[in-house]
Coordinates of C-alpha atoms in Angstrom, one line a residue:
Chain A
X1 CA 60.0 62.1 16.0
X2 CA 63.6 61.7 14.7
X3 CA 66.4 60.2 16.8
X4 CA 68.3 63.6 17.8
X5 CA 64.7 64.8 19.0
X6 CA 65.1 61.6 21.8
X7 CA 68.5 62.6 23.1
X8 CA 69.3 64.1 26.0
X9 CA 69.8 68.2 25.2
X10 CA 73.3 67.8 27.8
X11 CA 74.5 64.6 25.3
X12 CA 73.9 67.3 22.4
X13 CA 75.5 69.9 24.3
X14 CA 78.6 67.8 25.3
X15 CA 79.4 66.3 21.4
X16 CA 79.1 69.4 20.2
X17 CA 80.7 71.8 22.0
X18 CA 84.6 70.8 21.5
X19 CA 83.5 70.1 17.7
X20 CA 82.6 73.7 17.4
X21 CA 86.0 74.9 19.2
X22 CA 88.0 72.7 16.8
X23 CA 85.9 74.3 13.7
X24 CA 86.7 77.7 15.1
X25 CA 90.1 77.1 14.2
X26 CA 90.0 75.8 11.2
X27 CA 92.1 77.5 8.7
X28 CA 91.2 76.2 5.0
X29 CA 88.3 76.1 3.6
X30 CA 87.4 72.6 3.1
X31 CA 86.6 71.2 6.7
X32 CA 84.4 73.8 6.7
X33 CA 82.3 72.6 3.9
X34 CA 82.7 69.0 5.4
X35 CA 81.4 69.7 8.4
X36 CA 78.5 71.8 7.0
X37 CA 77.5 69.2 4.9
X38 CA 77.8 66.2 8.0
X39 CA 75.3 68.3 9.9
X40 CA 72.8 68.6 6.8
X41 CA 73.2 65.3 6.3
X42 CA 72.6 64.3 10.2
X43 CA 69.6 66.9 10.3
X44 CA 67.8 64.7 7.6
X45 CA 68.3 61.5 9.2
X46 CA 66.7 62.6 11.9
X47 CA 63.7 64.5 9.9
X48 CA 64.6 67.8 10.4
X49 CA 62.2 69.6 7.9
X50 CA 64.6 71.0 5.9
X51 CA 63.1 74.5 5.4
X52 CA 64.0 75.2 9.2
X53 CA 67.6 74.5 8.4
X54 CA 67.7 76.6 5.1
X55 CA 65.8 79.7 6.9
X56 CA 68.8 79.5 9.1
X57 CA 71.5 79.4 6.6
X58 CA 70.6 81.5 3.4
X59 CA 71.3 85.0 5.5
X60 CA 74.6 83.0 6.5
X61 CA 75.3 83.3 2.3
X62 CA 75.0 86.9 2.0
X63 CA 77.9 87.3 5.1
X64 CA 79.7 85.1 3.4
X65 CA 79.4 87.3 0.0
X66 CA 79.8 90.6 2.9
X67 CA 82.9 88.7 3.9
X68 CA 84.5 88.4 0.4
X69 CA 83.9 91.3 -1.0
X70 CA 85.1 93.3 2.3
X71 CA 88.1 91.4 2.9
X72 CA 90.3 92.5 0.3
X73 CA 89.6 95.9 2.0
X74 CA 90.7 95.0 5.5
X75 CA 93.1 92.8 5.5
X76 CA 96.8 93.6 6.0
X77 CA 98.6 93.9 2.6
X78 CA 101.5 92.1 3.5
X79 CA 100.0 89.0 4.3
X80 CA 98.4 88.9 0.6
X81 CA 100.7 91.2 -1.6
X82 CA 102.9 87.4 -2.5
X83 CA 99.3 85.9 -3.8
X84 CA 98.2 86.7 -7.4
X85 CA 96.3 90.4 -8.1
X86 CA 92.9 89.6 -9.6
X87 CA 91.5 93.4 -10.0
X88 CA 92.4 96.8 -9.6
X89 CA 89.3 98.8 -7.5
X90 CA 89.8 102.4 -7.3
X91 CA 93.5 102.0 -6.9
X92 CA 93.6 99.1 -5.0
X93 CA 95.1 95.9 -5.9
X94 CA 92.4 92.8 -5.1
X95 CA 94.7 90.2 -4.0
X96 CA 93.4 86.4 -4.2
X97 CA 95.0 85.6 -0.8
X98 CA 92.2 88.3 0.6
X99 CA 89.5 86.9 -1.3
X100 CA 90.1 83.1 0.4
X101 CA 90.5 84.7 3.7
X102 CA 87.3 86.1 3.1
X103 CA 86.0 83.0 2.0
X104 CA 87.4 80.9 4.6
X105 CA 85.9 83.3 7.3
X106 CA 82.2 83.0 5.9
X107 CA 82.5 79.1 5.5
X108 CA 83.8 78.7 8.8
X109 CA 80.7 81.3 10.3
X110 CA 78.7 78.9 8.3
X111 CA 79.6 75.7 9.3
X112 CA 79.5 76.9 13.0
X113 CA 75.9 78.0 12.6
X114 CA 74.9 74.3 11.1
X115 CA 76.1 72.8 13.8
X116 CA 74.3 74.7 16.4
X117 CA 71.4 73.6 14.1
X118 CA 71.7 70.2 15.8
X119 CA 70.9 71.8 19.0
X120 CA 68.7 74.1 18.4
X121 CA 66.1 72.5 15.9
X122 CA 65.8 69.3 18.0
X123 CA 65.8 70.4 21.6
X124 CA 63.2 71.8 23.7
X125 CA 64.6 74.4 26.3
X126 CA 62.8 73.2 29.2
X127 CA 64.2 70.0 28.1
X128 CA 67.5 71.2 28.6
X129 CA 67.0 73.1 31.9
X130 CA 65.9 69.7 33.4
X131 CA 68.7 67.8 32.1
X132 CA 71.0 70.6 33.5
X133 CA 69.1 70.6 36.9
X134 CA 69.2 66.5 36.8
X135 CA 72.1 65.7 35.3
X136 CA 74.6 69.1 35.4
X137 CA 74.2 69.3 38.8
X138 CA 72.5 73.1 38.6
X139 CA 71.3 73.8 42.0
X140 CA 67.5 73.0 41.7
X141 CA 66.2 76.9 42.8
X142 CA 68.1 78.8 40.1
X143 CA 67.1 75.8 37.2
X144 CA 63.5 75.9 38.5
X145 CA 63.3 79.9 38.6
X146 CA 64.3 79.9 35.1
X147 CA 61.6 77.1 33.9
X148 CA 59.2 79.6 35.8
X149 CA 60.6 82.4 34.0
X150 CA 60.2 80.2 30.8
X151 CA 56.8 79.3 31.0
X152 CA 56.0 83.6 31.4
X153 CA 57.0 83.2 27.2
X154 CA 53.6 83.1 26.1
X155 CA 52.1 85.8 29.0
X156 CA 55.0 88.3 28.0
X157 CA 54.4 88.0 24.2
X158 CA 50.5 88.6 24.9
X159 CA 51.8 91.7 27.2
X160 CA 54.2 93.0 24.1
X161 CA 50.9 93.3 21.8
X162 CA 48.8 94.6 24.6
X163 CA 51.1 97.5 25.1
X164 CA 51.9 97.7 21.3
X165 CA 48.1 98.1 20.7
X166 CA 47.3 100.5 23.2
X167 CA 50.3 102.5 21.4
X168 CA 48.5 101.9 18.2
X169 CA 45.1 103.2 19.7
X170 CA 47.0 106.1 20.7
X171 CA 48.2 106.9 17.2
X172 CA 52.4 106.3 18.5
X173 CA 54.2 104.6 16.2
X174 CA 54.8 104.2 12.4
X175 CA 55.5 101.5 9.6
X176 CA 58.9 100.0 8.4
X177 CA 62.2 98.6 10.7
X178 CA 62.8 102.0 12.5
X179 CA 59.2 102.4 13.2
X180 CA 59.8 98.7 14.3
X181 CA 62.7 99.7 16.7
X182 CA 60.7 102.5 18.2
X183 CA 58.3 100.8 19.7
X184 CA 60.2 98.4 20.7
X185 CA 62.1 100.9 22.6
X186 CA 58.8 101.9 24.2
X187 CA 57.5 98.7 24.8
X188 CA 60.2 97.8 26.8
X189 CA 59.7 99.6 30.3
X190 CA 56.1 98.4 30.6
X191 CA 57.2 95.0 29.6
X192 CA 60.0 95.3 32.0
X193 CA 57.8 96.3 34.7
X194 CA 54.8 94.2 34.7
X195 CA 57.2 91.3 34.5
X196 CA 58.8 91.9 37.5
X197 CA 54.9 92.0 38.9
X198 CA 54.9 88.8 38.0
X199 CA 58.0 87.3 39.5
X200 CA 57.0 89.0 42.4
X201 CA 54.0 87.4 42.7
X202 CA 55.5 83.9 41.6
X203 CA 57.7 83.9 44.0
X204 CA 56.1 84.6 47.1
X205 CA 53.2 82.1 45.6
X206 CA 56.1 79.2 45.3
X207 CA 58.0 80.6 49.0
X208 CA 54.9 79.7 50.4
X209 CA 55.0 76.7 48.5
X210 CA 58.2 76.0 50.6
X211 CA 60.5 76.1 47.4
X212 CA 64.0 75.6 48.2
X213 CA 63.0 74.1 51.7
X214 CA 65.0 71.3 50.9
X215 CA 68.3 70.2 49.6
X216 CA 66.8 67.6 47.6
X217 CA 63.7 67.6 45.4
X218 CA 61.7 65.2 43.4
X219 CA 61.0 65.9 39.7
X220 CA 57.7 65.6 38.0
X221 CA 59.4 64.6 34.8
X222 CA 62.5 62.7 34.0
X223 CA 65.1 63.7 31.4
X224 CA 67.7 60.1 31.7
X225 CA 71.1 60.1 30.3
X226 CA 71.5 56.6 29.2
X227 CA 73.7 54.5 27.4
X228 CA 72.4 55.4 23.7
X229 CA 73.7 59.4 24.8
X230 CA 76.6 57.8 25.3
X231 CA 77.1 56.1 22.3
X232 CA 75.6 59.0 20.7
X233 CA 78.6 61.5 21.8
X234 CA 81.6 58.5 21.2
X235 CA 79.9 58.3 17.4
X236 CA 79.7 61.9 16.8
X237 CA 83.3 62.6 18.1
X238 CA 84.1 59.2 15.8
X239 CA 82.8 60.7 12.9
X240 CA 84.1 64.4 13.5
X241 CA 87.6 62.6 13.4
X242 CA 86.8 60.2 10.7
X243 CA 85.9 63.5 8.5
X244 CA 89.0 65.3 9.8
X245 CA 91.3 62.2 9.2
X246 CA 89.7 62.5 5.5
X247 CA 90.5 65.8 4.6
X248 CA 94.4 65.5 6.1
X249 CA 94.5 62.1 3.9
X250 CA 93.7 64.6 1.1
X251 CA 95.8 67.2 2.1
X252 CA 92.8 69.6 2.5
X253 CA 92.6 69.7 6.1
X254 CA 95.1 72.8 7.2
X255 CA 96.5 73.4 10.2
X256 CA 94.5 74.4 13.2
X257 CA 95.0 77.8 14.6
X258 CA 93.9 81.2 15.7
X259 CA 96.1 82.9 13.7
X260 CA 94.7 83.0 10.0
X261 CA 97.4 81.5 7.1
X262 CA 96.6 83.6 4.1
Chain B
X1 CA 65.7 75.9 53.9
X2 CA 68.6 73.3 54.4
X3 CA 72.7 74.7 55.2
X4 CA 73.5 72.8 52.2
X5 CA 71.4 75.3 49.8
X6 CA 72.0 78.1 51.9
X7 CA 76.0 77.8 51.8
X8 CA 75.4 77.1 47.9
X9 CA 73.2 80.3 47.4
X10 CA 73.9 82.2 50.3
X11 CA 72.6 85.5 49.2
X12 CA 69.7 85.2 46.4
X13 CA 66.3 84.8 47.8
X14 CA 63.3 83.1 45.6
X15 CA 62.3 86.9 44.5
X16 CA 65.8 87.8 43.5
X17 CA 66.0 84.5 41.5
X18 CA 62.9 85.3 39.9
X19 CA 63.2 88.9 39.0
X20 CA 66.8 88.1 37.3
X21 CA 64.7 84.8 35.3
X22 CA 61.8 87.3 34.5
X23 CA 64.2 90.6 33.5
X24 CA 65.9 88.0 31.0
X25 CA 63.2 86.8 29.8
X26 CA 62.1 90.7 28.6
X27 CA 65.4 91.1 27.4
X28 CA 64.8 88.3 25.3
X29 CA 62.2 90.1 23.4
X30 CA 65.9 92.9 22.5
X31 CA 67.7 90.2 22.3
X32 CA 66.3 87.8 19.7
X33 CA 65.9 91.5 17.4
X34 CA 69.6 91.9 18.1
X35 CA 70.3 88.3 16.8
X36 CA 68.8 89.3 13.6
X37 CA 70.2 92.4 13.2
X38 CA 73.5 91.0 13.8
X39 CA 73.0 88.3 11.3
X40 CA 72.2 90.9 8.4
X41 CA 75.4 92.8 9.4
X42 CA 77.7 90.4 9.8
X43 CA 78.4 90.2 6.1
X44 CA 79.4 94.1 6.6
X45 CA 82.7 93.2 8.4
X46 CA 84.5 93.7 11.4
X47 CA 83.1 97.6 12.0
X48 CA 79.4 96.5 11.9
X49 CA 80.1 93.1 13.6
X50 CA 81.9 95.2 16.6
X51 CA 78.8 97.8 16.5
X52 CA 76.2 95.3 17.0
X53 CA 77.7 92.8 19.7
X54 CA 77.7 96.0 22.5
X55 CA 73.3 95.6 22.5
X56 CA 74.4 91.4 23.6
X57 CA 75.5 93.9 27.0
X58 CA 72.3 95.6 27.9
X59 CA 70.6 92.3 30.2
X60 CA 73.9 92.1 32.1
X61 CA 74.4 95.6 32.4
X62 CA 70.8 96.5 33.7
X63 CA 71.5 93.1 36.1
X64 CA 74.6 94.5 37.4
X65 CA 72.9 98.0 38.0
X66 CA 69.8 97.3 39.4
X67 CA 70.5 94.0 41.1
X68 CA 74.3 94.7 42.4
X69 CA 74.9 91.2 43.0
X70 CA 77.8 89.1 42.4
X71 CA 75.8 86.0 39.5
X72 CA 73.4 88.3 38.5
X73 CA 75.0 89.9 34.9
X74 CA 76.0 86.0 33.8
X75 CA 72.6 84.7 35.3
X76 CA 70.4 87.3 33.3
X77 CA 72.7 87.4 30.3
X78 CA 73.3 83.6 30.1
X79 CA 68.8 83.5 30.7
X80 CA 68.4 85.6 28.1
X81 CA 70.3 83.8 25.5
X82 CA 68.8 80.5 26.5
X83 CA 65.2 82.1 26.1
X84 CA 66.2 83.0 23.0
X85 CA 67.2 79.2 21.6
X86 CA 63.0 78.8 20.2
X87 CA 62.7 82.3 18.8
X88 CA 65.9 81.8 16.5
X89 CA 67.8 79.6 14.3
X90 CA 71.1 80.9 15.8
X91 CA 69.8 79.8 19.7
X92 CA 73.1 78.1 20.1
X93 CA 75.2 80.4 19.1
X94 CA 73.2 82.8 20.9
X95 CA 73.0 81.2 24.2
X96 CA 77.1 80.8 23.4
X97 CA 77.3 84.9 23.2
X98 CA 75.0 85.4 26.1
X99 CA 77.2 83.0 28.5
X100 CA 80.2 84.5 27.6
X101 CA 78.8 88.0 27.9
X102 CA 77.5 87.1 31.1
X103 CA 81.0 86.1 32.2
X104 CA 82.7 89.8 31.0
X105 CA 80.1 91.6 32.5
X106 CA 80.6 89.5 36.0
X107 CA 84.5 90.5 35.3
X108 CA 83.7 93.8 34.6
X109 CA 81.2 94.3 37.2
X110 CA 83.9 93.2 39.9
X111 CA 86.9 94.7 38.7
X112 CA 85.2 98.8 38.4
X113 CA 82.2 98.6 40.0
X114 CA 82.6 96.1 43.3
X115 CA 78.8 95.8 42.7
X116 CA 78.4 98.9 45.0
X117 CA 79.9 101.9 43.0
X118 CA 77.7 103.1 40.5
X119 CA 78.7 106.6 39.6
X120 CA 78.4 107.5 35.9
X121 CA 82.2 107.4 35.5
X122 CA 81.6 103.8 37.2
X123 CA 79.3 102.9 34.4
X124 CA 81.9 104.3 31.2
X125 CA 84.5 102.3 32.5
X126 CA 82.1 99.6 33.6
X127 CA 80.6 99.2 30.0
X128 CA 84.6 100.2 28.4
X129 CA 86.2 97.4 30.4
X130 CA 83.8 94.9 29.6
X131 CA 84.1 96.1 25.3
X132 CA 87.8 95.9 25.3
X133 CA 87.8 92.2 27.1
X134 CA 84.6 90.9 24.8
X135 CA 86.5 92.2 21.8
X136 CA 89.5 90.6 22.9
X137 CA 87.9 87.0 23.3
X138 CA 85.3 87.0 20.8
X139 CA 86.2 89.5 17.2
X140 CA 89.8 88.7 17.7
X141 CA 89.5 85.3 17.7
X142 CA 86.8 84.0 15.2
X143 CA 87.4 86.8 13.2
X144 CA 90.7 86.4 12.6
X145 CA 91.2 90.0 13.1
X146 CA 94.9 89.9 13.6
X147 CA 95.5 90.0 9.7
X148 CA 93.4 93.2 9.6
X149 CA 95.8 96.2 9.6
X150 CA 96.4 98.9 12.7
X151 CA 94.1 101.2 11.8
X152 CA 91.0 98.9 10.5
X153 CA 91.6 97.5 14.4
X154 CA 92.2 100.3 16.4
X155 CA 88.6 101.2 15.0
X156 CA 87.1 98.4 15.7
X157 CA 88.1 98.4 19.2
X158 CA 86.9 101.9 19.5
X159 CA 83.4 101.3 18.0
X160 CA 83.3 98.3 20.3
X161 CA 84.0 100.1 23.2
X162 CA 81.7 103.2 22.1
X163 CA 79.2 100.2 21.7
X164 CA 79.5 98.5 25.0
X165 CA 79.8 101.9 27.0
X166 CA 76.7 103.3 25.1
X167 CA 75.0 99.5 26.5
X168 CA 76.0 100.4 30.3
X169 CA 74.2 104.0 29.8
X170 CA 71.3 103.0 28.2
X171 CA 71.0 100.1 31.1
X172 CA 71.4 102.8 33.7
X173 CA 68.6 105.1 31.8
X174 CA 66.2 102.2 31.8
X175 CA 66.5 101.3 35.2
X176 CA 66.0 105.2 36.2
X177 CA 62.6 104.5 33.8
X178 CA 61.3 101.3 35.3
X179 CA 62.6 102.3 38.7
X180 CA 59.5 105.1 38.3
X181 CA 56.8 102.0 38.1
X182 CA 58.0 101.5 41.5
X183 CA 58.6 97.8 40.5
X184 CA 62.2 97.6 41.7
X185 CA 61.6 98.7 45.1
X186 CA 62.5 95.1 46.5
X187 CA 66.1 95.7 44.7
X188 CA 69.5 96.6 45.8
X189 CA 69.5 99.4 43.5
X190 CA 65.4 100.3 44.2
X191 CA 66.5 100.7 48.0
X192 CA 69.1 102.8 47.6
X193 CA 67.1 105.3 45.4
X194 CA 64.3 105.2 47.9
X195 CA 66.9 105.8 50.8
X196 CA 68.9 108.6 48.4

């Protein structure tokens, strides 16, 4: 299992979030690329198949084709008319300030959705509701409804093909992503409804368990912050600024803002 | 159960707790189809983007309407999201979208419905209040929608609203429709019906 597998899911959390606000306002093009390519290159070390990463991303190149084609389209002229005109479509002039704000847009989308990749291919959810109940502080009866809830995954996903099967004997539904939609749509009130059976039944099952009887409760497994978290979230941070410091040494960096510079 | 748990959670009972874990965990089934749908659209620009993130509302408005509880549209919105992290590549993202969502429909829910008022006029301005502040934080921001010009985001806003409203009222239809499985009988919104 690679090292980001081992780390505490709240560690993970913590590096990452401020990283993604600072990439969220990132105006050129470049640090988006960089930072793409840091979190391919950390995915790998820690062998992250690499299939699981590239499922993610290749729809992530088509919005980024969506977002430069539609730009040009969008975008107020006056923020672009001072850039060169590439084209001429039906009348309108294709400026190259529209196509880079397109571009920048879809690189940013992308480098935000590699990122989460170090979350979300290396951490297991229950993982992280321990860690949030042991570590965040989350009082223990709402993190331990929601690991019940979690573990009615599997029962719900059986429940969705039993209904969608009894549809199917029926003869309701048809092929294709509508067809799809449909009986999702229909599925949905008996799913609804025999899951809140369930939690019914759960939780008068765990009241008379004496859930929530005390203030403090013992855990059947550990998730431990220690110091290798730590040092995980100083290095990350450490490299995030060591990447940024690169790209302002080459002059590629940009300033950081909400407000787009076209 | 110890004062210190019951001043923390003064109101939510082990059943309410589960129902709002278990009614995100359905959602989870919409929400992870959403996910998808809004990955293939996103390309399309700020019209479809604004289209798609109103279905993100449907946990937290069916939480709002059927459990009428201050936490429960950013417990069932934020549970959904976090469900969702092992059925998509996005999870982070997604749990990022349901936590915020969460929070607008808390806002929302306080400011025009007090949890208590649930006239359909209630739910327009319920699921309008809760599109205009989402599109504020979220398309206007990463978007960058401020160079897009006055009509392109008047539009937007619109279909974003339209979106968000059309969440709330399909909420409100479903709970009517699982209300009739007699399952919600234990909820706020389940005893009021029965008392209606």
């Amino acid at each position: 299992m690679g090292w980001l597998y081992r780390l505490n899911p709240l560690a993970k959390v913590i590096a990452l979030a401020p990283v993604l606000a600072v990439v969220a306002l990132t105006t050129d093009p470049f640090a988006p690329l960089a930072f793409t390519a840091l979190a391919l290159v950390l995915l790998a070390s820690s062998r992250v198949p690499l299939h699981s990463a590239l499922y993610a991303l290749a729809p992530m190149l088509l919005v980024l084709l969506g977002f430069v084609v539609l730009y040009p389209f969008l975008i107020r002229r006056e923020l672009v008319s001072h850039t060169p005109t590439l084209l001429q479509v039906g009348g309108v002039p294709i400026y190259e300030g529209a196509i880079m704000a397109g571009l920048r847009a879809g690189l940013r989308i992308i480098a935000l959705v590699s990122l989460a990749l170090l979350f979300n291919l290396t951490t297991d959810v229950s993982d992280f509701m321990r860690a949030l109940v042991q570590q965040a502080r989350l009082p223990y009866r709402i993190g331990y409804s929601i690991m019940v809830a979690l573990r009615f995954a599997p029962l719900l996903r059986y429940e969705l093909e039993l209904i969608r099967s009894a549809h199917r004997v029926r003869g309701i539904g048809q092929p294709g992503l509508l067809g799809d939609f449909a009986q999702l749509r229909r599925a949905i009130v008996p799913l609804l409804a025999s899951s809140i059976r369930r939690a019914e039944r759960a939780a008068l099952a765990m009241d008379g368990r004496a859930f929530g009887a005390f203030s403090t409760r013992t855990h059947f497994r550990r998730v431990r912050l220690t110091p290798l978290d730590g040092a995980f979230v100083l290095a990350f941070w450490a490299l995030v600024a060591l990447v940024m410091l690169a790209l302002q040494a080459l002059g590629v960096l940009g300033p950081l803002s909400f407000v787009q510079r076209v | 159960m110890s004062r210190a748990v019951r001043l923390a959670l003064p109101a939510w009972t082990t059943r309410e707790l589960l129902t709002a874990s278990v009614i995100a965990m359905a959602f989870t089934v919409a929400v992870v189809s959403f996910t998808y749908v809004y990955a293939a659209v996103l390309g399309l620009g700020i019209f479809a983007r604004s289209a798609v993130t109103g279905s993100f509302f449907l946990p937290a408005a069916f939480a709002v309407y059927v459990l009428r509880k201050p936490g429960a549209a950013f417990l069932v919105s934020a549970v959904s999201g976090l469900a969702a992290i092992p059925f998509t590549p996005y999870g982070l993202l997604v749990l990022g979208i349901g936590v915020l969502t969460g929070i607008v429909g808390e806002l929302s829910g306080f400011v025009i419905t007090r949890y208590r008022r649930f006239g359909i006029m209630h739910v327009v301005g319920f699921g309008a209040f809760a599109g205009i502040v989402e599109f504020g934080l979220v398309l206007l921001s990463s978007l960058r929608t401020s160079t897009f010009t006055a009509p392109v985001l008047l539009a937007a806003i619109g279909i974003a609203v339209a979106t968000f409203v059309l969440a709330a009222l399909v909420a409100v239809a479903l709970a009517h429709a699982v209300r009739r499985t007699g399952v919600l009988i234990n909820t706020a919104f389940g005893r009021e019906e029965a008392f209606a």
